[in-house]
Amino acid sequence: MSLIKCDKLMIGYDKTMVSSVLNFEINEGDYLCILGENGAGKSTLMKTLLGLIKPISGNLIFEEGLNSQKIGYLPQQTLVQKDFPASVEEIVISGTLGNGGFNFFYSHQQKELAARHMRELGIYDIRKSAYCNLSGGQQQRVLLARALCATDKLLILDEPVNGLDPNASSELYELIKSLNRNGVTIIMVSHDINVATKYASHILHMGKTKSFYVPKEKYLMSNAWSIGRRGGNKDE
């Protein structure tokens, strides 16, 4: 079943396009990796899917009942976020706020949902710990659990391992793949072409003049794969 369909989508700011026209469809259970050179529009596409900016033109069609409020989002971390003075539990449960409206107290259902995702991601035992005292890998698990509290249907991840050491990166990638195997649809921006082709089911390669969306197997046979392996793929 299609979750998101982009039909002749043009994205950018103040009617100025930052990418070529986009045509792709994301189905339930997909694992889409978005690659592209610096300035190709990867971050702009994320903001468009999340409803933070409007498309210049074209159609962005969501499955009935799905909207930007029901998409879990894991942004790149900033130094301010890393030092955020709250407990693991407080941060994770805050992910439920988009679905339950404003209340002075969290409901039993919200608390149970947060606890379930903390257990799932292996951070339940540190739920009372201060977020700022955690390792980078633990912090990303906390933010991932928070995103899952918003929805366990579709996650958008923007460079989720940025700043992590190789072991923590590998563990987080395996965790994300496990979520995908359990039915969570993944959209992930990555600069690592090897990771993308290892985990993804589909690749969206964005460019200023041309973009294309293909199954991973077809991407491996394309020129873009060989260019990326030589270092032609850079962060946006």
Coordinates of N, CA and C in Angstrom, one line a residue:
M1 N 0.8 -1.2 0.0 CA 0.0 0.0 0.0 C 0.9 1.3 0.0
S2 N 0.5 2.2 -0.8 CA 1.3 3.4 -1.0 C 1.1 4.4 0.3
L3 N 2.1 4.8 0.9 CA 2.0 5.8 2.0 C 2.2 7.2 1.5
I4 N 3.2 7.4 0.6 CA 3.4 8.7 0.1 C 3.7 8.6 -1.4
K5 N 3.1 9.5 -2.2 CA 3.4 9.6 -3.6 C 3.8 11.0 -4.0
C6 N 4.9 11.1 -4.6 CA 5.3 12.4 -5.2 C 5.2 12.4 -6.7
D7 N 4.4 13.3 -7.2 CA 4.1 13.3 -8.6 C 4.5 14.7 -9.2
K8 N 5.6 14.7 -10.0 CA 6.1 15.9 -10.6 C 6.3 17.0 -9.5
L9 N 6.9 16.6 -8.4 CA 7.1 17.4 -7.2 C 8.3 18.3 -7.4
M10 N 8.0 19.6 -7.2 CA 9.1 20.6 -7.3 C 9.2 21.3 -5.9
I11 N 10.5 21.2 -5.4 CA 10.7 21.7 -4.0 C 11.7 22.8 -4.0
G12 N 11.6 23.7 -3.0 CA 12.5 24.8 -2.9 C 12.0 25.9 -2.0
Y13 N 12.6 27.1 -2.1 CA 12.2 28.2 -1.2 C 12.0 29.4 -2.1
D14 N 10.9 30.1 -1.8 CA 10.5 31.4 -2.5 C 10.5 31.1 -4.0
K15 N 9.9 30.0 -4.4 CA 9.7 29.6 -5.8 C 11.0 29.3 -6.5
T16 N 12.0 29.2 -5.8 CA 13.3 28.8 -6.4 C 13.6 27.3 -6.1
M17 N 13.7 26.5 -7.2 CA 13.9 25.1 -7.1 C 15.3 24.8 -6.6
V18 N 15.4 23.8 -5.7 CA 16.7 23.4 -5.3 C 17.0 21.9 -5.7
S19 N 16.1 21.4 -6.5 CA 16.3 20.0 -7.0 C 15.6 19.9 -8.3
S20 N 15.9 18.8 -9.0 CA 15.1 18.5 -10.2 C 13.7 18.0 -9.8
V21 N 12.9 17.8 -10.7 CA 11.5 17.3 -10.5 C 11.6 15.9 -9.9
L22 N 10.8 15.6 -8.9 CA 10.8 14.3 -8.2 C 9.5 13.5 -8.5
N23 N 9.7 12.3 -8.8 CA 8.6 11.3 -9.0 C 9.0 10.0 -8.3
F24 N 8.3 9.7 -7.2 CA 8.6 8.5 -6.5 C 7.4 8.1 -5.6
E25 N 7.4 6.9 -5.2 CA 6.3 6.4 -4.4 C 6.9 5.5 -3.2
I26 N 6.4 5.8 -2.0 CA 6.9 5.0 -0.9 C 5.8 4.1 -0.4
N27 N 6.0 2.8 -0.4 CA 5.0 1.9 0.1 C 5.3 1.3 1.5
E28 N 4.3 0.8 2.1 CA 4.5 0.2 3.4 C 5.6 -0.8 3.4
G29 N 6.5 -0.7 4.4 CA 7.6 -1.7 4.5 C 8.8 -1.3 3.7
D30 N 8.8 -0.2 2.9 CA 10.0 0.2 2.2 C 11.1 0.7 3.1
Y31 N 12.3 0.7 2.7 CA 13.4 1.3 3.3 C 14.1 2.1 2.3
L32 N 13.8 3.4 2.3 CA 14.3 4.3 1.2 C 15.5 5.1 1.8
C33 N 16.6 5.1 1.1 CA 17.7 5.9 1.3 C 17.8 7.0 0.3
I34 N 18.0 8.2 0.8 CA 18.1 9.4 -0.1 C 19.6 9.8 -0.1
L35 N 20.1 9.8 -1.3 CA 21.5 10.2 -1.5 C 21.6 11.4 -2.5
G36 N 22.7 12.1 -2.5 CA 22.8 13.2 -3.4 C 23.9 14.1 -3.0
E37 N 24.4 14.9 -3.9 CA 25.5 15.9 -3.7 C 25.0 17.0 -2.8
N38 N 26.0 17.8 -2.3 CA 25.7 18.9 -1.5 C 24.8 19.9 -2.3
G39 N 23.7 20.3 -1.6 CA 22.8 21.3 -2.3 C 21.8 20.6 -3.2
A40 N 21.7 19.3 -3.2 CA 20.8 18.6 -4.1 C 19.4 18.7 -3.6
G41 N 19.1 19.1 -2.4 CA 17.7 19.2 -1.9 C 17.3 18.2 -1.0
K42 N 18.2 17.4 -0.4 CA 17.8 16.3 0.5 C 17.1 16.8 1.7
S43 N 17.7 17.8 2.4 CA 17.1 18.4 3.6 C 15.7 19.1 3.3
T44 N 15.7 19.8 2.1 CA 14.5 20.4 1.7 C 13.4 19.5 1.5
L45 N 13.7 18.3 0.9 CA 12.7 17.3 0.7 C 12.1 16.8 2.1
M46 N 13.0 16.6 3.0 CA 12.6 16.2 4.4 C 11.6 17.2 5.0
K47 N 12.0 18.4 4.9 CA 11.1 19.5 5.4 C 9.7 19.5 4.7
T48 N 9.8 19.2 3.4 CA 8.5 19.2 2.6 C 7.6 18.1 3.0
L49 N 8.2 16.9 3.2 CA 7.4 15.7 3.6 C 6.9 15.9 5.0
L50 N 7.6 16.7 5.9 CA 7.1 16.9 7.2 C 6.2 18.1 7.3
G51 N 5.9 18.7 6.2 CA 4.9 19.8 6.2 C 5.5 21.1 6.7
L52 N 6.8 21.2 6.8 CA 7.5 22.5 7.3 C 7.6 23.5 6.2
I53 N 7.7 23.1 5.0 CA 7.6 24.0 3.9 C 6.7 23.4 2.8
K54 N 6.1 24.3 2.0 CA 5.2 23.8 0.9 C 5.9 23.6 -0.4
P55 N 5.5 22.6 -1.1 CA 6.0 22.4 -2.5 C 5.8 23.6 -3.4
I56 N 6.7 23.8 -4.3 CA 6.5 24.8 -5.3 C 5.4 24.5 -6.2
S57 N 5.4 23.2 -6.6 CA 4.3 22.7 -7.5 C 4.3 21.2 -7.5
G58 N 3.4 20.6 -8.2 CA 3.3 19.1 -8.2 C 2.4 18.6 -7.1
N59 N 2.4 17.3 -7.0 CA 1.5 16.7 -6.0 C 2.2 15.8 -5.0
L60 N 1.9 16.1 -3.7 CA 2.4 15.3 -2.6 C 1.2 14.6 -1.9
I61 N 1.1 13.3 -2.2 CA -0.2 12.6 -1.8 C 0.2 11.7 -0.6
F62 N -0.5 11.8 0.5 CA -0.4 10.9 1.6 C -1.5 9.9 1.7
E63 N -1.2 8.7 2.2 CA -2.3 7.8 2.4 C -3.3 8.4 3.3
E64 N -4.6 8.0 3.1 CA -5.7 8.6 3.9 C -5.4 8.3 5.4
G65 N -5.4 9.4 6.2 CA -5.2 9.2 7.6 C -3.7 9.5 8.0
L66 N -2.8 9.6 7.0 CA -1.4 9.9 7.3 C -1.2 11.3 7.0
N67 N -0.5 12.0 7.9 CA -0.1 13.4 7.7 C 1.2 13.6 8.4
S68 N 1.7 14.9 8.3 CA 3.0 15.1 8.9 C 3.1 15.0 10.4
Q69 N 1.9 15.1 11.1 CA 1.9 14.9 12.5 C 2.0 13.4 12.9
K70 N 1.8 12.5 11.9 CA 1.9 11.1 12.2 C 3.1 10.4 11.6
I71 N 4.2 11.3 11.4 CA 5.4 10.8 10.9 C 6.5 11.0 12.0
G72 N 7.2 9.9 12.4 CA 8.2 10.0 13.4 C 9.5 10.6 12.7
Y73 N 10.1 11.6 13.4 CA 11.2 12.3 12.8 C 12.4 12.3 13.7
L74 N 13.6 11.8 13.2 CA 14.8 11.9 13.9 C 15.8 12.8 13.2
P75 N 15.9 14.1 13.6 CA 16.8 15.0 12.9 C 18.2 14.8 13.3
Q76 N 19.1 15.5 12.6 CA 20.5 15.5 13.0 C 20.6 16.2 14.4
Q77 N 21.5 15.7 15.2 CA 21.6 16.3 16.5 C 22.5 17.6 16.5
T78 N 22.1 18.5 17.4 CA 22.9 19.7 17.5 C 23.5 19.7 18.9
L79 N 24.5 20.6 19.2 CA 25.1 20.6 20.5 C 24.1 21.0 21.6
V80 N 23.1 21.8 21.2 CA 22.1 22.2 22.2 C 21.3 20.9 22.6
Q81 N 20.9 20.1 21.6 CA 20.2 18.9 21.9 C 21.0 17.9 22.8
K82 N 22.2 17.8 22.5 CA 23.1 16.9 23.3 C 23.1 17.2 24.7
D83 N 23.0 18.5 25.1 CA 23.1 18.9 26.5 C 21.7 19.2 27.1
F84 N 20.6 18.7 26.4 CA 19.3 19.0 26.9 C 19.1 18.4 28.3
P85 N 18.6 19.2 29.3 CA 18.5 18.8 30.7 C 17.2 18.1 31.0
A86 N 17.1 16.9 30.6 CA 15.9 16.1 30.9 C 16.2 14.6 31.0
S87 N 15.4 13.9 31.6 CA 15.6 12.4 31.7 C 15.3 11.7 30.4
V88 N 15.8 10.5 30.2 CA 15.4 9.7 29.1 C 13.9 9.5 29.0
E89 N 13.3 9.2 30.1 CA 11.9 9.0 30.1 C 11.1 10.2 29.7
E90 N 11.5 11.4 30.1 CA 10.8 12.6 29.8 C 10.9 12.9 28.3
I91 N 12.0 12.7 27.7 CA 12.2 12.9 26.3 C 11.4 11.9 25.5
V92 N 11.5 10.7 25.8 CA 10.8 9.6 25.0 C 9.3 9.9 25.0
I93 N 8.7 10.1 26.2 CA 7.2 10.2 26.3 C 6.7 11.5 25.6
S94 N 7.6 12.5 25.5 CA 7.2 13.7 24.8 C 6.8 13.5 23.4
G95 N 7.3 12.4 22.8 CA 6.9 12.0 21.4 C 5.4 11.7 21.3
T96 N 4.7 11.4 22.4 CA 3.3 11.1 22.3 C 2.4 12.4 22.2
L97 N 3.0 13.6 22.4 CA 2.2 14.8 22.5 C 1.4 15.1 21.2
G98 N 2.0 14.8 20.1 CA 1.4 15.2 18.8 C 0.1 14.4 18.5
N99 N -0.1 13.3 19.2 CA -1.3 12.5 19.0 C -2.4 12.6 20.0
G100 N -2.0 13.1 21.2 CA -2.9 13.1 22.3 C -3.5 14.5 22.7
G101 N -3.1 15.5 22.0 CA -3.5 16.8 22.3 C -2.9 17.3 23.6
F102 N -3.2 18.5 24.1 CA -2.6 19.0 25.3 C -3.3 18.6 26.5
N103 N -2.5 18.0 27.5 CA -3.0 17.6 28.8 C -1.9 18.0 29.8
F104 N -2.3 18.2 31.0 CA -1.3 18.5 32.1 C -0.6 17.3 32.5
F105 N -1.2 16.1 32.3 CA -0.6 14.8 32.7 C -0.6 13.8 31.6
Y106 N 0.4 13.0 31.5 CA 0.4 11.9 30.5 C -0.6 10.8 31.0
S107 N -1.3 10.3 30.0 CA -2.2 9.2 30.2 C -1.5 7.9 30.5
H108 N -2.2 6.9 31.0 CA -1.7 5.6 31.2 C -1.2 5.0 29.8
Q109 N -2.0 5.2 28.8 CA -1.7 4.7 27.5 C -0.4 5.3 27.0
Q110 N -0.2 6.6 27.2 CA 1.0 7.3 26.7 C 2.3 6.7 27.5
K111 N 2.1 6.5 28.8 CA 3.2 6.0 29.6 C 3.6 4.6 29.1
E112 N 2.6 3.8 28.9 CA 2.8 2.4 28.4 C 3.5 2.4 27.0
L113 N 3.1 3.3 26.2 CA 3.7 3.3 24.8 C 5.2 3.7 24.9
A114 N 5.5 4.7 25.8 CA 6.9 5.1 26.0 C 7.7 4.0 26.6
A115 N 7.1 3.3 27.5 CA 7.8 2.2 28.2 C 8.1 1.1 27.2
R116 N 7.1 0.8 26.3 CA 7.3 -0.3 25.3 C 8.4 0.0 24.3
H117 N 8.5 1.3 23.9 CA 9.6 1.6 22.9 C 10.9 1.7 23.6
M118 N 11.0 2.1 24.9 CA 12.2 2.1 25.6 C 12.8 0.7 25.8
R119 N 11.9 -0.2 26.1 CA 12.3 -1.6 26.2 C 12.8 -2.1 24.8
E120 N 12.0 -1.8 23.8 CA 12.3 -2.3 22.4 C 13.7 -1.8 22.0
L121 N 14.1 -0.6 22.4 CA 15.4 0.0 22.0 C 16.5 -0.2 23.0
G122 N 16.2 -0.9 24.1 CA 17.2 -1.3 25.1 C 17.6 -0.1 26.0
I123 N 16.7 0.8 26.3 CA 17.1 2.0 27.1 C 16.1 2.1 28.3
Y124 N 15.3 1.1 28.6 CA 14.4 1.1 29.7 C 15.1 1.2 31.0
D125 N 16.2 0.5 31.2 CA 17.0 0.5 32.4 C 17.6 1.8 32.7
I126 N 17.8 2.7 31.8 CA 18.4 4.0 32.0 C 17.4 5.1 31.9
R127 N 16.1 4.8 32.0 CA 15.0 5.7 31.8 C 15.1 6.9 32.7
K128 N 15.6 6.8 33.9 CA 15.7 7.9 34.9 C 17.0 8.7 34.7
S129 N 17.9 8.2 33.8 CA 19.2 8.9 33.6 C 19.0 10.2 32.9
A130 N 19.9 11.2 33.1 CA 19.9 12.4 32.4 C 20.4 12.2 31.0
Y131 N 19.6 12.7 30.0 CA 20.0 12.6 28.6 C 21.3 13.1 28.3
C132 N 21.7 14.2 28.9 CA 23.0 14.8 28.6 C 24.2 14.0 29.1
N133 N 24.0 13.0 30.0 CA 25.1 12.2 30.5 C 25.2 10.9 29.7
L134 N 24.4 10.7 28.6 CA 24.5 9.5 27.9 C 25.5 9.6 26.8
S135 N 25.9 8.4 26.3 CA 26.8 8.4 25.1 C 26.0 8.8 23.9
G136 N 26.7 9.1 22.8 CA 26.1 9.5 21.5 C 25.1 8.4 21.0
G137 N 25.5 7.1 21.1 CA 24.7 6.1 20.6 C 23.4 5.9 21.5
Q138 N 23.5 6.1 22.8 CA 22.4 6.0 23.7 C 21.4 7.2 23.4
Q139 N 22.0 8.4 23.2 CA 21.2 9.5 22.9 C 20.3 9.3 21.6
Q140 N 20.9 8.7 20.6 CA 20.2 8.5 19.4 C 19.1 7.4 19.6
R141 N 19.3 6.5 20.4 CA 18.3 5.5 20.7 C 17.1 6.2 21.5
V142 N 17.4 7.1 22.3 CA 16.4 7.9 23.0 C 15.5 8.7 22.0
L143 N 16.2 9.3 21.1 CA 15.5 10.1 20.1 C 14.7 9.2 19.1
L144 N 15.2 8.1 18.9 CA 14.5 7.1 18.0 C 13.3 6.6 18.7
A145 N 13.4 6.3 20.0 CA 12.2 5.9 20.8 C 11.2 7.0 20.8
R146 N 11.6 8.2 20.9 CA 10.7 9.4 20.9 C 10.0 9.4 19.6
A147 N 10.7 9.3 18.5 CA 10.1 9.3 17.2 C 9.0 8.2 17.0
L148 N 9.3 7.0 17.6 CA 8.4 5.9 17.5 C 7.1 6.1 18.3
C149 N 7.2 7.0 19.3 CA 6.0 7.3 20.1 C 5.1 8.2 19.3
A150 N 5.6 8.9 18.3 CA 4.8 9.7 17.4 C 4.0 8.8 16.5
T151 N 4.7 7.8 16.0 CA 4.1 6.8 15.1 C 5.1 5.6 14.9
D152 N 4.6 4.4 14.8 CA 5.4 3.3 14.5 C 5.1 2.8 13.1
K153 N 4.7 3.7 12.2 CA 4.3 3.4 10.8 C 5.4 3.9 9.9
L154 N 5.8 5.2 10.1 CA 6.8 5.8 9.1 C 7.7 6.7 9.9
L155 N 9.0 6.4 9.7 CA 10.1 7.2 10.3 C 10.9 7.9 9.2
I156 N 11.2 9.2 9.5 CA 12.2 9.9 8.6 C 13.4 10.2 9.5
L157 N 14.6 9.7 9.0 CA 15.8 9.8 9.7 C 16.8 10.6 8.9
D158 N 17.3 11.7 9.5 CA 18.3 12.6 8.8 C 19.7 12.4 9.3
E159 N 20.5 11.6 8.6 CA 21.9 11.3 9.0 C 21.9 10.8 10.5
P160 N 21.2 9.7 10.8 CA 21.1 9.3 12.2 C 22.4 8.9 12.9
V161 N 23.4 8.6 12.2 CA 24.7 8.2 12.8 C 25.7 9.3 12.8
N162 N 25.3 10.5 12.4 CA 26.3 11.6 12.4 C 26.9 11.8 13.7
G163 N 28.3 11.8 13.8 CA 29.0 12.0 15.0 C 29.2 10.8 15.9
L164 N 28.7 9.6 15.5 CA 28.8 8.4 16.2 C 30.1 7.6 15.8
D165 N 30.7 6.9 16.7 CA 31.8 6.1 16.4 C 31.3 4.9 15.6
P166 N 32.2 4.1 14.9 CA 31.8 3.0 14.1 C 31.0 2.0 14.7
N167 N 31.3 1.6 16.0 CA 30.5 0.6 16.6 C 29.1 1.0 16.9
A168 N 29.0 2.3 17.4 CA 27.6 2.8 17.7 C 26.8 3.0 16.4
S169 N 27.5 3.4 15.4 CA 26.9 3.5 14.1 C 26.3 2.2 13.6
S170 N 27.1 1.2 13.7 CA 26.7 -0.2 13.2 C 25.5 -0.7 14.0
E171 N 25.6 -0.5 15.3 CA 24.5 -0.9 16.2 C 23.2 -0.2 15.9
L172 N 23.3 1.1 15.6 CA 22.1 1.9 15.3 C 21.5 1.5 13.9
Y173 N 22.4 1.3 13.0 CA 21.9 0.8 11.6 C 21.2 -0.5 11.7
E174 N 21.7 -1.4 12.5 CA 21.1 -2.7 12.7 C 19.7 -2.6 13.4
L175 N 19.7 -1.7 14.4 CA 18.4 -1.4 15.1 C 17.4 -0.9 14.1
I176 N 17.8 0.0 13.3 CA 16.8 0.6 12.3 C 16.3 -0.5 11.4
K177 N 17.2 -1.3 10.9 CA 16.9 -2.4 10.0 C 15.9 -3.4 10.7
S178 N 16.1 -3.6 12.0 CA 15.2 -4.5 12.7 C 13.8 -3.9 12.8
L179 N 13.7 -2.6 13.0 CA 12.4 -1.9 13.0 C 11.7 -2.0 11.7
N180 N 12.5 -1.9 10.6 CA 12.0 -2.1 9.2 C 11.5 -3.5 9.0
R181 N 12.2 -4.5 9.5 CA 11.7 -5.9 9.3 C 10.4 -6.1 10.1
N182 N 10.2 -5.3 11.1 CA 9.0 -5.5 11.9 C 7.9 -4.6 11.4
G183 N 8.0 -4.0 10.2 CA 6.9 -3.3 9.6 C 7.0 -1.8 9.6
V184 N 8.0 -1.2 10.1 CA 8.2 0.3 10.1 C 8.8 0.7 8.8
T185 N 8.1 1.6 8.1 CA 8.7 2.1 6.8 C 9.7 3.2 7.2
I186 N 10.9 3.1 6.5 CA 12.0 4.0 6.8 C 12.3 4.9 5.6
I187 N 12.5 6.2 5.9 CA 13.1 7.1 4.9 C 14.3 7.7 5.6
M188 N 15.5 7.5 5.0 CA 16.7 7.9 5.6 C 17.6 8.7 4.7
V189 N 18.0 9.9 5.1 CA 19.1 10.6 4.4 C 20.4 10.1 4.8
S190 N 21.3 9.8 3.9 CA 22.6 9.3 4.3 C 23.6 9.8 3.3
H191 N 24.9 10.0 3.8 CA 26.0 10.3 2.9 C 26.8 9.1 2.6
D192 N 26.5 8.0 3.3 CA 27.3 6.7 3.1 C 26.6 5.8 2.1
I193 N 27.2 5.8 0.9 CA 26.6 5.0 -0.2 C 26.7 3.5 0.1
N194 N 27.7 3.1 0.9 CA 27.8 1.7 1.2 C 26.7 1.2 2.1
V195 N 26.4 2.1 3.1 CA 25.4 1.8 4.1 C 24.0 1.7 3.3
A196 N 23.8 2.7 2.5 CA 22.6 2.8 1.7 C 22.3 1.5 0.9
T197 N 23.3 1.1 0.2 CA 23.1 -0.1 -0.6 C 23.1 -1.4 0.2
K198 N 23.5 -1.4 1.5 CA 23.5 -2.6 2.3 C 22.1 -2.7 2.9
Y199 N 21.5 -1.6 3.4 CA 20.2 -1.7 4.1 C 19.0 -1.4 3.3
A200 N 19.1 -0.5 2.4 CA 17.9 0.0 1.7 C 17.2 -1.0 0.8
S201 N 15.9 -0.8 0.6 CA 15.2 -1.5 -0.5 C 15.1 -0.7 -1.8
H202 N 15.2 0.7 -1.6 CA 15.1 1.6 -2.7 C 16.0 2.8 -2.5
I203 N 16.5 3.4 -3.6 CA 17.4 4.5 -3.5 C 16.7 5.7 -4.3
L204 N 16.7 6.9 -3.6 CA 16.4 8.1 -4.3 C 17.7 8.9 -4.4
H205 N 18.2 9.0 -5.6 CA 19.4 9.8 -5.9 C 19.0 11.1 -6.4
M206 N 19.3 12.2 -5.6 CA 18.8 13.5 -5.9 C 19.9 14.3 -6.6
G207 N 19.6 15.1 -7.5 CA 20.5 16.0 -8.2 C 19.8 17.3 -8.6
K208 N 20.6 18.3 -8.9 CA 20.0 19.6 -9.2 C 19.4 19.6 -10.6
T209 N 20.0 18.8 -11.5 CA 19.4 18.7 -12.9 C 18.7 17.4 -13.2
K210 N 19.0 16.3 -12.4 CA 18.3 15.1 -12.6 C 18.3 14.2 -11.3
S211 N 17.2 13.6 -11.1 CA 17.0 12.8 -9.9 C 16.4 11.5 -10.4
F212 N 16.7 10.4 -9.7 CA 16.0 9.1 -10.1 C 15.8 8.2 -8.9
Y213 N 14.7 7.5 -8.9 CA 14.3 6.6 -7.9 C 14.2 5.2 -8.4
V214 N 15.0 4.3 -7.8 CA 15.0 2.9 -8.3 C 15.2 1.9 -7.2
P215 N 14.8 0.6 -7.4 CA 15.2 -0.4 -6.4 C 16.7 -0.5 -6.2
K216 N 17.1 -0.9 -5.1 CA 18.5 -0.9 -4.8 C 19.3 -1.7 -5.8
E217 N 18.8 -2.8 -6.3 CA 19.5 -3.7 -7.2 C 19.8 -2.9 -8.5
K218 N 18.8 -2.1 -9.0 CA 19.0 -1.4 -10.2 C 20.1 -0.3 -10.0
Y219 N 20.0 0.3 -8.8 CA 21.0 1.4 -8.5 C 22.4 0.9 -8.5
L220 N 22.6 -0.4 -8.0 CA 23.9 -1.0 -8.0 C 24.5 -1.1 -9.4
M221 N 23.7 -1.2 -10.4 CA 24.1 -1.3 -11.8 C 24.3 0.0 -12.5
S222 N 24.0 1.1 -11.8 CA 24.0 2.4 -12.4 C 25.4 3.1 -12.3
N223 N 25.6 4.2 -13.1 CA 26.8 5.0 -13.0 C 26.9 5.7 -11.7
A224 N 25.7 6.1 -11.1 CA 25.7 6.8 -9.8 C 26.4 6.0 -8.7
W225 N 26.2 4.7 -8.7 CA 26.9 3.9 -7.7 C 28.4 4.0 -7.8
S226 N 28.9 3.9 -9.0 CA 30.4 3.9 -9.2 C 30.9 5.3 -8.9
I227 N 30.2 6.3 -9.2 CA 30.6 7.7 -8.9 C 30.6 7.9 -7.3
G228 N 29.6 7.4 -6.7 CA 29.5 7.5 -5.2 C 30.7 6.8 -4.5
R229 N 31.0 5.6 -5.1 CA 32.1 4.8 -4.5 C 33.4 5.5 -4.6
R230 N 33.5 6.4 -5.6 CA 34.8 7.2 -5.8 C 34.8 8.5 -5.0
G231 N 33.7 8.7 -4.2 CA 33.7 9.9 -3.4 C 32.9 11.0 -4.0
G232 N 32.1 10.8 -5.0 CA 31.3 11.8 -5.6 C 30.0 12.2 -4.8
N233 N 29.7 11.4 -3.8 CA 28.5 11.7 -3.0 C 28.8 12.4 -1.7
K234 N 28.3 13.6 -1.5 CA 28.6 14.4 -0.4 C 27.4 14.8 0.4
D235 N 27.6 15.2 1.6 CA 26.5 15.7 2.5 C 25.9 17.0 1.9
E236 N 24.6 17.1 2.3 CA 24.0 18.4 1.9 C 24.1 19.3 3.1

